[in-house]
PDB file of N, CA, C and O in Angstrom:
ATOM      1  N   UNK A   1     172.154 196.599  10.054  1.00  0.00           N
ATOM      2  CA  UNK A   1     173.451 196.044   9.683  1.00  0.00           C
ATOM      3  C   UNK A   1     174.538 197.078   9.989  1.00  0.00           C
ATOM      4  O   UNK A   1     174.397 198.262   9.674  1.00  0.00           O
ATOM      5  N   UNK A   2     175.613 196.649  10.569  1.00  0.00           N
ATOM      6  CA  UNK A   2     176.693 197.549  10.974  1.00  0.00           C
ATOM      7  C   UNK A   2     177.334 198.228   9.771  1.00  0.00           C
ATOM      8  O   UNK A   2     177.644 199.413   9.813  1.00  0.00           O
ATOM      9  N   UNK A   3     177.520 197.490   8.675  1.00  0.00           N
ATOM     10  CA  UNK A   3     178.146 198.067   7.483  1.00  0.00           C
ATOM     11  C   UNK A   3     177.326 199.224   6.938  1.00  0.00           C
ATOM     12  O   UNK A   3     177.874 200.271   6.599  1.00  0.00           O
ATOM     13  N   UNK A   4     176.017 199.053   6.874  1.00  0.00           N
ATOM     14  CA  UNK A   4     175.140 200.117   6.375  1.00  0.00           C
ATOM     15  C   UNK A   4     175.261 201.361   7.252  1.00  0.00           C
ATOM     16  O   UNK A   4     175.328 202.475   6.751  1.00  0.00           O
ATOM     17  N   UNK A   5     175.314 201.183   8.565  1.00  0.00           N
ATOM     18  CA  UNK A   5     175.451 202.314   9.482  1.00  0.00           C
ATOM     19  C   UNK A   5     176.776 203.036   9.256  1.00  0.00           C
ATOM     20  O   UNK A   5     176.836 204.259   9.279  1.00  0.00           O
ATOM     21  N   UNK A   6     177.843 202.288   9.010  1.00  0.00           N
ATOM     22  CA  UNK A   6     179.161 202.900   8.814  1.00  0.00           C
ATOM     23  C   UNK A   6     179.256 203.659   7.485  1.00  0.00           C
ATOM     24  O   UNK A   6     180.023 204.592   7.366  1.00  0.00           O
ATOM     25  N   UNK A   7     178.477 203.239   6.491  1.00  0.00           N
ATOM     26  CA  UNK A   7     178.497 203.933   5.200  1.00  0.00           C
ATOM     27  C   UNK A   7     177.977 205.359   5.331  1.00  0.00           C
ATOM     28  O   UNK A   7     178.467 206.255   4.662  1.00  0.00           O
ATOM     29  N   UNK A   8     176.975 205.559   6.159  1.00  0.00           N
ATOM     30  CA  UNK A   8     176.359 206.879   6.273  1.00  0.00           C
ATOM     31  C   UNK A   8     175.742 207.283   4.946  1.00  0.00           C
ATOM     32  O   UNK A   8     175.176 206.473   4.228  1.00  0.00           O
ATOM     33  N   UNK A   9     175.868 208.539   4.585  1.00  0.00           N
ATOM     34  CA  UNK A   9     175.403 209.034   3.277  1.00  0.00           C
ATOM     35  C   UNK A   9     176.465 208.696   2.241  1.00  0.00           C
ATOM     36  O   UNK A   9     177.660 208.805   2.505  1.00  0.00           O
ATOM     37  N   UNK A  10     176.007 208.314   1.047  1.00  0.00           N
ATOM     38  CA  UNK A  10     176.968 207.940   0.016  1.00  0.00           C
ATOM     39  C   UNK A  10     176.472 208.330  -1.372  1.00  0.00           C
ATOM     40  O   UNK A  10     175.296 208.601  -1.584  1.00  0.00           O
ATOM     41  N   UNK A  11     177.405 208.356  -2.304  1.00  0.00           N
ATOM     42  CA  UNK A  11     177.117 208.563  -3.729  1.00  0.00           C
ATOM     43  C   UNK A  11     177.473 207.251  -4.420  1.00  0.00           C
ATOM     44  O   UNK A  11     178.511 206.654  -4.152  1.00  0.00           O
ATOM     45  N   UNK A  12     176.593 206.809  -5.309  1.00  0.00           N
ATOM     46  CA  UNK A  12     176.774 205.508  -5.935  1.00  0.00           C
ATOM     47  C   UNK A  12     176.400 205.565  -7.411  1.00  0.00           C
ATOM     48  O   UNK A  12     175.770 206.514  -7.873  1.00  0.00           O
ATOM     49  N   UNK A  13     176.807 204.544  -8.133  1.00  0.00           N
ATOM     50  CA  UNK A  13     176.358 204.411  -9.511  1.00  0.00           C
ATOM     51  C   UNK A  13     175.967 202.965  -9.779  1.00  0.00           C
ATOM     52  O   UNK A  13     176.443 202.045  -9.122  1.00  0.00           O
ATOM     53  N   UNK A  14     175.072 202.808 -10.718  1.00  0.00           N
ATOM     54  CA  UNK A  14     174.676 201.494 -11.217  1.00  0.00           C
ATOM     55  C   UNK A  14     175.289 201.365 -12.597  1.00  0.00           C
ATOM     56  O   UNK A  14     175.122 202.256 -13.443  1.00  0.00           O
ATOM     57  N   UNK A  15     176.021 200.280 -12.826  1.00  0.00           N
ATOM     58  CA  UNK A  15     176.798 200.138 -14.056  1.00  0.00           C
ATOM     59  C   UNK A  15     176.397 198.904 -14.850  1.00  0.00           C
ATOM     60  O   UNK A  15     175.949 197.905 -14.296  1.00  0.00           O
ATOM     61  N   UNK A  16     176.612 199.002 -16.169  1.00  0.00           N
ATOM     62  CA  UNK A  16     176.433 197.856 -17.050  1.00  0.00           C
ATOM     63  C   UNK A  16     177.498 196.826 -16.671  1.00  0.00           C
ATOM     64  O   UNK A  16     178.641 197.197 -16.389  1.00  0.00           O
ATOM     65  N   UNK A  17     177.156 195.551 -16.643  1.00  0.00           N
ATOM     66  CA  UNK A  17     178.095 194.543 -16.147  1.00  0.00           C
ATOM     67  C   UNK A  17     179.350 194.322 -17.004  1.00  0.00           C
ATOM     68  O   UNK A  17     180.415 194.059 -16.464  1.00  0.00           O
ATOM     69  N   UNK A  18     179.238 194.438 -18.310  1.00  0.00           N
ATOM     70  CA  UNK A  18     180.387 194.136 -19.162  1.00  0.00           C
ATOM     71  C   UNK A  18     181.363 195.300 -19.284  1.00  0.00           C
ATOM     72  O   UNK A  18     182.572 195.120 -19.281  1.00  0.00           O
ATOM     73  N   UNK A  19     180.828 196.517 -19.376  1.00  0.00           N
ATOM     74  CA  UNK A  19     181.688 197.677 -19.601  1.00  0.00           C
ATOM     75  C   UNK A  19     181.942 198.489 -18.339  1.00  0.00           C
ATOM     76  O   UNK A  19     182.830 199.336 -18.325  1.00  0.00           O
ATOM     77  N   UNK A  20     181.148 198.237 -17.296  1.00  0.00           N
ATOM     78  CA  UNK A  20     181.149 199.037 -16.069  1.00  0.00           C
ATOM     79  C   UNK A  20     180.834 200.503 -16.341  1.00  0.00           C
ATOM     80  O   UNK A  20     181.175 201.385 -15.566  1.00  0.00           O
ATOM     81  N   UNK A  21     180.167 200.749 -17.459  1.00  0.00           N
ATOM     82  CA  UNK A  21     179.729 202.107 -17.797  1.00  0.00           C
ATOM     83  C   UNK A  21     178.505 202.441 -16.935  1.00  0.00           C
ATOM     84  O   UNK A  21     177.511 201.714 -16.949  1.00  0.00           O
ATOM     85  N   UNK A  22     178.562 203.549 -16.184  1.00  0.00           N
ATOM     86  CA  UNK A  22     177.416 203.928 -15.350  1.00  0.00           C
ATOM     87  C   UNK A  22     176.211 204.328 -16.194  1.00  0.00           C
ATOM     88  O   UNK A  22     176.353 205.025 -17.196  1.00  0.00           O
ATOM     89  N   UNK A  23     175.032 203.874 -15.796  1.00  0.00           N
ATOM     90  CA  UNK A  23     173.809 204.332 -16.438  1.00  0.00           C
ATOM     91  C   UNK A  23     172.930 205.086 -15.443  1.00  0.00           C
ATOM     92  O   UNK A  23     171.903 205.634 -15.820  1.00  0.00           O
ATOM     93  N   UNK A  24     173.342 205.119 -14.179  1.00  0.00           N
ATOM     94  CA  UNK A  24     172.605 205.882 -13.169  1.00  0.00           C
ATOM     95  C   UNK A  24     173.548 206.248 -12.035  1.00  0.00           C
ATOM     96  O   UNK A  24     174.347 205.421 -11.595  1.00  0.00           O
ATOM     97  N   UNK A  25     173.475 207.489 -11.573  1.00  0.00           N
ATOM     98  CA  UNK A  25     174.250 207.956 -10.424  1.00  0.00           C
ATOM     99  C   UNK A  25     173.258 208.552  -9.436  1.00  0.00           C
ATOM    100  O   UNK A  25     172.360 209.298  -9.822  1.00  0.00           O
ATOM    101  N   UNK A  26     173.427 208.199  -8.167  1.00  0.00           N
ATOM    102  CA  UNK A  26     172.501 208.699  -7.163  1.00  0.00           C
ATOM    103  C   UNK A  26     173.178 208.890  -5.819  1.00  0.00           C
ATOM    104  O   UNK A  26     174.354 208.572  -5.648  1.00  0.00           O
ATOM    105  N   UNK A  27     172.416 209.417  -4.872  1.00  0.00           N
ATOM    106  CA  UNK A  27     172.915 209.548  -3.502  1.00  0.00           C
ATOM    107  C   UNK A  27     171.940 208.812  -2.604  1.00  0.00           C
ATOM    108  O   UNK A  27     170.758 208.664  -2.925  1.00  0.00           O
ATOM    109  N   UNK A  28     172.439 208.322  -1.501  1.00  0.00           N
ATOM    110  CA  UNK A  28     171.545 207.584  -0.630  1.00  0.00           C
ATOM    111  C   UNK A  28     172.168 207.264   0.704  1.00  0.00           C
ATOM    112  O   UNK A  28     173.285 207.657   1.017  1.00  0.00           O
ATOM    113  N   UNK A  29     171.403 206.513   1.474  1.00  0.00           N
ATOM    114  CA  UNK A  29     171.871 205.969   2.735  1.00  0.00           C
ATOM    115  C   UNK A  29     171.123 204.658   2.962  1.00  0.00           C
ATOM    116  O   UNK A  29     170.131 204.380   2.282  1.00  0.00           O
ATOM    117  N   UNK A  30     171.607 203.862   3.861  1.00  0.00           N
ATOM    118  CA  UNK A  30     170.978 202.573   4.091  1.00  0.00           C
ATOM    119  C   UNK A  30     171.064 201.692   2.855  1.00  0.00           C
ATOM    120  O   UNK A  30     172.081 201.656   2.170  1.00  0.00           O
ATOM    121  N   UNK A  31     169.986 201.003   2.525  1.00  0.00           N
ATOM    122  CA  UNK A  31     169.942 200.067   1.398  1.00  0.00           C
ATOM    123  C   UNK A  31     169.538 200.715   0.079  1.00  0.00           C
ATOM    124  O   UNK A  31     169.176 200.016  -0.856  1.00  0.00           O
ATOM    125  N   UNK A  32     169.583 202.008  -0.014  1.00  0.00           N
ATOM    126  CA  UNK A  32     169.114 202.729  -1.202  1.00  0.00           C
ATOM    127  C   UNK A  32     169.716 202.177  -2.489  1.00  0.00           C
ATOM    128  O   UNK A  32     169.025 202.029  -3.498  1.00  0.00           O
ATOM    129  N   UNK A  33     170.979 201.867  -2.481  1.00  0.00           N
ATOM    130  CA  UNK A  33     171.669 201.397  -3.691  1.00  0.00           C
ATOM    131  C   UNK A  33     170.999 200.139  -4.269  1.00  0.00           C
ATOM    132  O   UNK A  33     170.966 199.944  -5.477  1.00  0.00           O
ATOM    133  N   UNK A  34     170.408 199.311  -3.407  1.00  0.00           N
ATOM    134  CA  UNK A  34     169.782 198.072  -3.861  1.00  0.00           C
ATOM    135  C   UNK A  34     168.280 198.206  -4.086  1.00  0.00           C
ATOM    136  O   UNK A  34     167.667 197.342  -4.699  1.00  0.00           O
ATOM    137  N   UNK A  35     167.695 199.294  -3.621  1.00  0.00           N
ATOM    138  CA  UNK A  35     166.255 199.497  -3.774  1.00  0.00           C
ATOM    139  C   UNK A  35     165.845 199.566  -5.246  1.00  0.00           C
ATOM    140  O   UNK A  35     164.786 199.080  -5.639  1.00  0.00           O
ATOM    141  N   UNK A  36     166.700 200.164  -6.085  1.00  0.00           N
ATOM    142  CA  UNK A  36     166.404 200.271  -7.521  1.00  0.00           C
ATOM    143  C   UNK A  36     166.232 198.886  -8.147  1.00  0.00           C
ATOM    144  O   UNK A  36     165.364 198.682  -8.992  1.00  0.00           O
ATOM    145  N   UNK A  37     167.075 197.954  -7.741  1.00  0.00           N
ATOM    146  CA  UNK A  37     167.018 196.604  -8.300  1.00  0.00           C
ATOM    147  C   UNK A  37     165.700 195.932  -7.917  1.00  0.00           C
ATOM    148  O   UNK A  37     165.051 195.306  -8.753  1.00  0.00           O
ATOM    149  N   UNK A  38     165.304 196.093  -6.669  1.00  0.00           N
ATOM    150  CA  UNK A  38     164.041 195.509  -6.203  1.00  0.00           C
ATOM    151  C   UNK A  38     162.847 196.171  -6.891  1.00  0.00           C
ATOM    152  O   UNK A  38     161.896 195.487  -7.290  1.00  0.00           O
ATOM    153  N   UNK A  39     162.896 197.490  -7.046  1.00  0.00           N
ATOM    154  CA  UNK A  39     161.798 198.206  -7.706  1.00  0.00           C
ATOM    155  C   UNK A  39     161.643 197.749  -9.156  1.00  0.00           C
ATOM    156  O   UNK A  39     160.527 197.558  -9.642  1.00  0.00           O
ATOM    157  N   UNK A  40     162.764 197.579  -9.856  1.00  0.00           N
ATOM    158  CA  UNK A  40     162.711 197.137 -11.256  1.00  0.00           C
ATOM    159  C   UNK A  40     162.166 195.711 -11.333  1.00  0.00           C
ATOM    160  O   UNK A  40     161.360 195.395 -12.212  1.00  0.00           O
ATOM    161  N   UNK A  41     162.580 194.867 -10.410  1.00  0.00           N
ATOM    162  CA  UNK A  41     162.108 193.482 -10.388  1.00  0.00           C
ATOM    163  C   UNK A  41     160.609 193.418 -10.146  1.00  0.00           C
ATOM    164  O   UNK A  41     159.907 192.601 -10.729  1.00  0.00           O
ATOM    165  N   UNK A  42     160.114 194.315  -9.297  1.00  0.00           N
ATOM    166  CA  UNK A  42     158.685 194.345  -8.972  1.00  0.00           C
ATOM    167  C   UNK A  42     157.871 195.205  -9.942  1.00  0.00           C
ATOM    168  O   UNK A  42     156.671 195.374  -9.760  1.00  0.00           O
ATOM    169  N   UNK A  43     158.542 195.784 -10.957  1.00  0.00           N
ATOM    170  CA  UNK A  43     157.896 196.669 -11.932  1.00  0.00           C
ATOM    171  C   UNK A  43     157.166 197.838 -11.261  1.00  0.00           C
ATOM    172  O   UNK A  43     156.094 198.245 -11.692  1.00  0.00           O
ATOM    173  N   UNK A  44     157.756 198.361 -10.191  1.00  0.00           N
ATOM    174  CA  UNK A  44     157.133 199.456  -9.441  1.00  0.00           C
ATOM    175  C   UNK A  44     157.286 200.787 -10.173  1.00  0.00           C
ATOM    176  O   UNK A  44     156.364 201.584 -10.237  1.00  0.00           O
ATOM    177  N   UNK A  45     158.452 201.019 -10.757  1.00  0.00           N
ATOM    178  CA  UNK A  45     158.736 202.314 -11.387  1.00  0.00           C
ATOM    179  C   UNK A  45     159.028 202.092 -12.870  1.00  0.00           C
ATOM    180  O   UNK A  45     159.848 201.247 -13.223  1.00  0.00           O
ATOM    181  N   UNK A  46     158.362 202.848 -13.718  1.00  0.00           N
ATOM    182  CA  UNK A  46     158.556 202.747 -15.159  1.00  0.00           C
ATOM    183  C   UNK A  46     159.385 203.940 -15.619  1.00  0.00           C
ATOM    184  O   UNK A  46     158.860 205.032 -15.788  1.00  0.00           O
ATOM    185  N   UNK A  47     160.691 203.727 -15.758  1.00  0.00           N
ATOM    186  CA  UNK A  47     161.593 204.792 -16.193  1.00  0.00           C
ATOM    187  C   UNK A  47     162.773 204.142 -16.911  1.00  0.00           C
ATOM    188  O   UNK A  47     162.950 202.923 -16.849  1.00  0.00           O
ATOM    189  N   UNK A  48     163.591 204.932 -17.604  1.00  0.00           N
ATOM    190  CA  UNK A  48     164.730 204.357 -18.334  1.00  0.00           C
ATOM    191  C   UNK A  48     165.667 203.542 -17.439  1.00  0.00           C
ATOM    192  O   UNK A  48     166.175 202.502 -17.859  1.00  0.00           O
ATOM    193  N   UNK A  49     165.892 203.998 -16.213  1.00  0.00           N
ATOM    194  CA  UNK A  49     166.768 203.279 -15.280  1.00  0.00           C
ATOM    195  C   UNK A  49     166.219 201.881 -15.005  1.00  0.00           C
ATOM    196  O   UNK A  49     166.946 200.888 -15.093  1.00  0.00           O
ATOM    197  N   UNK A  50     164.936 201.793 -14.692  1.00  0.00           N
ATOM    198  CA  UNK A  50     164.319 200.498 -14.398  1.00  0.00           C
ATOM    199  C   UNK A  50     164.311 199.592 -15.625  1.00  0.00           C
ATOM    200  O   UNK A  50     164.509 198.375 -15.510  1.00  0.00           O
ATOM    201  N   UNK A  51     164.091 200.179 -16.797  1.00  0.00           N
ATOM    202  CA  UNK A  51     164.116 199.385 -18.029  1.00  0.00           C
ATOM    203  C   UNK A  51     165.506 198.800 -18.273  1.00  0.00           C
ATOM    204  O   UNK A  51     165.638 197.645 -18.676  1.00  0.00           O
ATOM    205  N   UNK A  52     166.546 199.596 -18.019  1.00  0.00           N
ATOM    206  CA  UNK A  52     167.922 199.124 -18.195  1.00  0.00           C
ATOM    207  C   UNK A  52     168.218 197.990 -17.215  1.00  0.00           C
ATOM    208  O   UNK A  52     168.799 196.966 -17.593  1.00  0.00           O
ATOM    209  N   UNK A  53     167.805 198.147 -15.971  1.00  0.00           N
ATOM    210  CA  UNK A  53     168.007 197.099 -14.968  1.00  0.00           C
ATOM    211  C   UNK A  53     167.304 195.817 -15.416  1.00  0.00           C
ATOM    212  O   UNK A  53     167.888 194.728 -15.365  1.00  0.00           O
ATOM    213  N   UNK A  54     166.060 195.940 -15.876  1.00  0.00           N
ATOM    214  CA  UNK A  54     165.296 194.772 -16.326  1.00  0.00           C
ATOM    215  C   UNK A  54     165.959 194.088 -17.512  1.00  0.00           C
ATOM    216  O   UNK A  54     166.024 192.858 -17.570  1.00  0.00           O
ATOM    217  N   UNK A  55     166.473 194.871 -18.462  1.00  0.00           N
ATOM    218  CA  UNK A  55     167.144 194.305 -19.634  1.00  0.00           C
ATOM    219  C   UNK A  55     168.401 193.541 -19.231  1.00  0.00           C
ATOM    220  O   UNK A  55     168.675 192.454 -19.740  1.00  0.00           O
ATOM    221  N   UNK A  56     169.172 194.115 -18.322  1.00  0.00           N
ATOM    222  CA  UNK A  56     170.403 193.463 -17.871  1.00  0.00           C
ATOM    223  C   UNK A  56     170.061 192.142 -17.183  1.00  0.00           C
ATOM    224  O   UNK A  56     170.673 191.109 -17.458  1.00  0.00           O
ATOM    225  N   UNK A  57     169.076 192.173 -16.299  1.00  0.00           N
ATOM    226  CA  UNK A  57     168.676 190.960 -15.576  1.00  0.00           C
ATOM    227  C   UNK A  57     168.104 189.905 -16.528  1.00  0.00           C
ATOM    228  O   UNK A  57     168.380 188.715 -16.371  1.00  0.00           O
ATOM    229  N   UNK A  58     167.335 190.342 -17.523  1.00  0.00           N
ATOM    230  CA  UNK A  58     166.743 189.411 -18.493  1.00  0.00           C
ATOM    231  C   UNK A  58     167.818 188.713 -19.328  1.00  0.00           C
ATOM    232  O   UNK A  58     167.615 187.594 -19.803  1.00  0.00           O
ATOM    233  N   UNK A  59     168.971 189.360 -19.487  1.00  0.00           N
ATOM    234  CA  UNK A  59     170.062 188.763 -20.258  1.00  0.00           C
ATOM    235  C   UNK A  59     170.881 187.780 -19.420  1.00  0.00           C
ATOM    236  O   UNK A  59     171.857 187.207 -19.909  1.00  0.00           O
ATOM    237  N   UNK A  60     170.483 187.617 -18.149  1.00  0.00           N
ATOM    238  CA  UNK A  60     171.194 186.683 -17.282  1.00  0.00           C
ATOM    239  C   UNK A  60     172.392 187.284 -16.578  1.00  0.00           C
ATOM    240  O   UNK A  60     173.162 186.573 -15.933  1.00  0.00           O
ATOM    241  N   UNK A  61     172.543 188.585 -16.695  1.00  0.00           N
ATOM    242  CA  UNK A  61     173.668 189.270 -16.059  1.00  0.00           C
ATOM    243  C   UNK A  61     173.178 190.055 -14.854  1.00  0.00           C
ATOM    244  O   UNK A  61     171.986 190.131 -14.586  1.00  0.00           O
ATOM    245  N   UNK A  62     174.108 190.664 -14.123  1.00  0.00           N
ATOM    246  CA  UNK A  62     173.752 191.429 -12.933  1.00  0.00           C
ATOM    247  C   UNK A  62     174.271 192.854 -13.049  1.00  0.00           C
ATOM    248  O   UNK A  62     175.382 193.088 -13.521  1.00  0.00           O
ATOM    249  N   UNK A  63     173.457 193.784 -12.604  1.00  0.00           N
ATOM    250  CA  UNK A  63     173.864 195.191 -12.529  1.00  0.00           C
ATOM    251  C   UNK A  63     175.007 195.287 -11.528  1.00  0.00           C
ATOM    252  O   UNK A  63     174.997 194.630 -10.486  1.00  0.00           O
ATOM    253  N   UNK A  64     176.009 196.091 -11.838  1.00  0.00           N
ATOM    254  CA  UNK A  64     177.136 196.303 -10.941  1.00  0.00           C
ATOM    255  C   UNK A  64     176.911 197.583 -10.133  1.00  0.00           C
ATOM    256  O   UNK A  64     177.037 198.685 -10.667  1.00  0.00           O
ATOM    257  N   UNK A  65     176.552 197.473  -8.851  1.00  0.00           N
ATOM    258  CA  UNK A  65     176.401 198.667  -8.018  1.00  0.00           C
ATOM    259  C   UNK A  65     177.769 199.038  -7.431  1.00  0.00           C
ATOM    260  O   UNK A  65     178.474 198.176  -6.909  1.00  0.00           O
ATOM    261  N   UNK A  66     178.145 200.300  -7.561  1.00  0.00           N
ATOM    262  CA  UNK A  66     179.446 200.749  -7.063  1.00  0.00           C
ATOM    263  C   UNK A  66     179.247 201.985  -6.187  1.00  0.00           C
ATOM    264  O   UNK A  66     178.632 202.958  -6.617  1.00  0.00           O
ATOM    265  N   UNK A  67     179.757 201.933  -4.978  1.00  0.00           N
ATOM    266  CA  UNK A  67     179.711 203.102  -4.088  1.00  0.00           C
ATOM    267  C   UNK A  67     180.952 203.931  -4.373  1.00  0.00           C
ATOM    268  O   UNK A  67     182.092 203.446  -4.246  1.00  0.00           O
ATOM    269  N   UNK A  68     180.735 205.170  -4.792  1.00  0.00           N
ATOM    270  CA  UNK A  68     181.838 206.053  -5.174  1.00  0.00           C
ATOM    271  C   UNK A  68     182.464 206.751  -3.974  1.00  0.00           C
ATOM    272  O   UNK A  68     183.674 206.852  -3.881  1.00  0.00           O
ATOM    273  N   UNK A  69     181.617 207.251  -3.076  1.00  0.00           N
ATOM    274  CA  UNK A  69     182.070 207.947  -1.867  1.00  0.00           C
ATOM    275  C   UNK A  69     181.088 207.656  -0.750  1.00  0.00           C
ATOM    276  O   UNK A  69     179.892 207.565  -1.001  1.00  0.00           O
ATOM    277  N   UNK A  70     181.589 207.531   0.461  1.00  0.00           N
ATOM    278  CA  UNK A  70     180.698 207.293   1.589  1.00  0.00           C
ATOM    279  C   UNK A  70     181.152 208.116   2.793  1.00  0.00           C
ATOM    280  O   UNK A  70     182.223 208.734   2.755  1.00  0.00           O
ATOM    281  N   UNK A  71     180.331 208.134   3.829  1.00  0.00           N
ATOM    282  CA  UNK A  71     180.651 208.916   5.016  1.00  0.00           C
ATOM    283  C   UNK A  71     180.451 210.404   4.792  1.00  0.00           C
ATOM    284  O   UNK A  71     181.094 211.235   5.438  1.00  0.00           O
ATOM    285  N   UNK A  72     179.572 210.756   3.871  1.00  0.00           N
ATOM    286  CA  UNK A  72     179.353 212.152   3.514  1.00  0.00           C
ATOM    287  C   UNK A  72     178.270 212.771   4.389  1.00  0.00           C
ATOM    288  O   UNK A  72     177.427 212.073   4.947  1.00  0.00           O
ATOM    289  N   UNK A  73     178.280 214.087   4.484  1.00  0.00           N
ATOM    290  CA  UNK A  73     177.171 214.777   5.119  1.00  0.00           C
ATOM    291  C   UNK A  73     176.114 215.024   4.053  1.00  0.00           C
ATOM    292  O   UNK A  73     176.403 215.014   2.862  1.00  0.00           O
ATOM    293  N   UNK A  74     174.902 215.223   4.496  1.00  0.00           N
ATOM    294  CA  UNK A  74     173.803 215.452   3.555  1.00  0.00           C
ATOM    295  C   UNK A  74     174.111 216.649   2.693  1.00  0.00           C
ATOM    296  O   UNK A  74     173.904 216.716   1.536  1.00  0.00           O
TER     297      UNK A  74
END
C-alpha cells in the first residue's frame, strides 16, 4: 500500500475510545499499529495491552490507533 510506504517508521499510541487516553505507545513500520488488534483478537499474546484491547472490543467499542509522528529514521 502506498500510504504505508510513505509513513516509513512511526511512533503511535493505542487509546481508549471514550477518553482517548493512551494505554500503549510503540514504534513501528508497515501495519504494525494494527497488528496488536489482530493479535488480541486471536489471543496470541497474553499481556495487559492485549487484555485492554479485548475488553474494549468486548464492550462493542473500538480501540483508537493514533500515529503521533511518521517519516522517522530508525
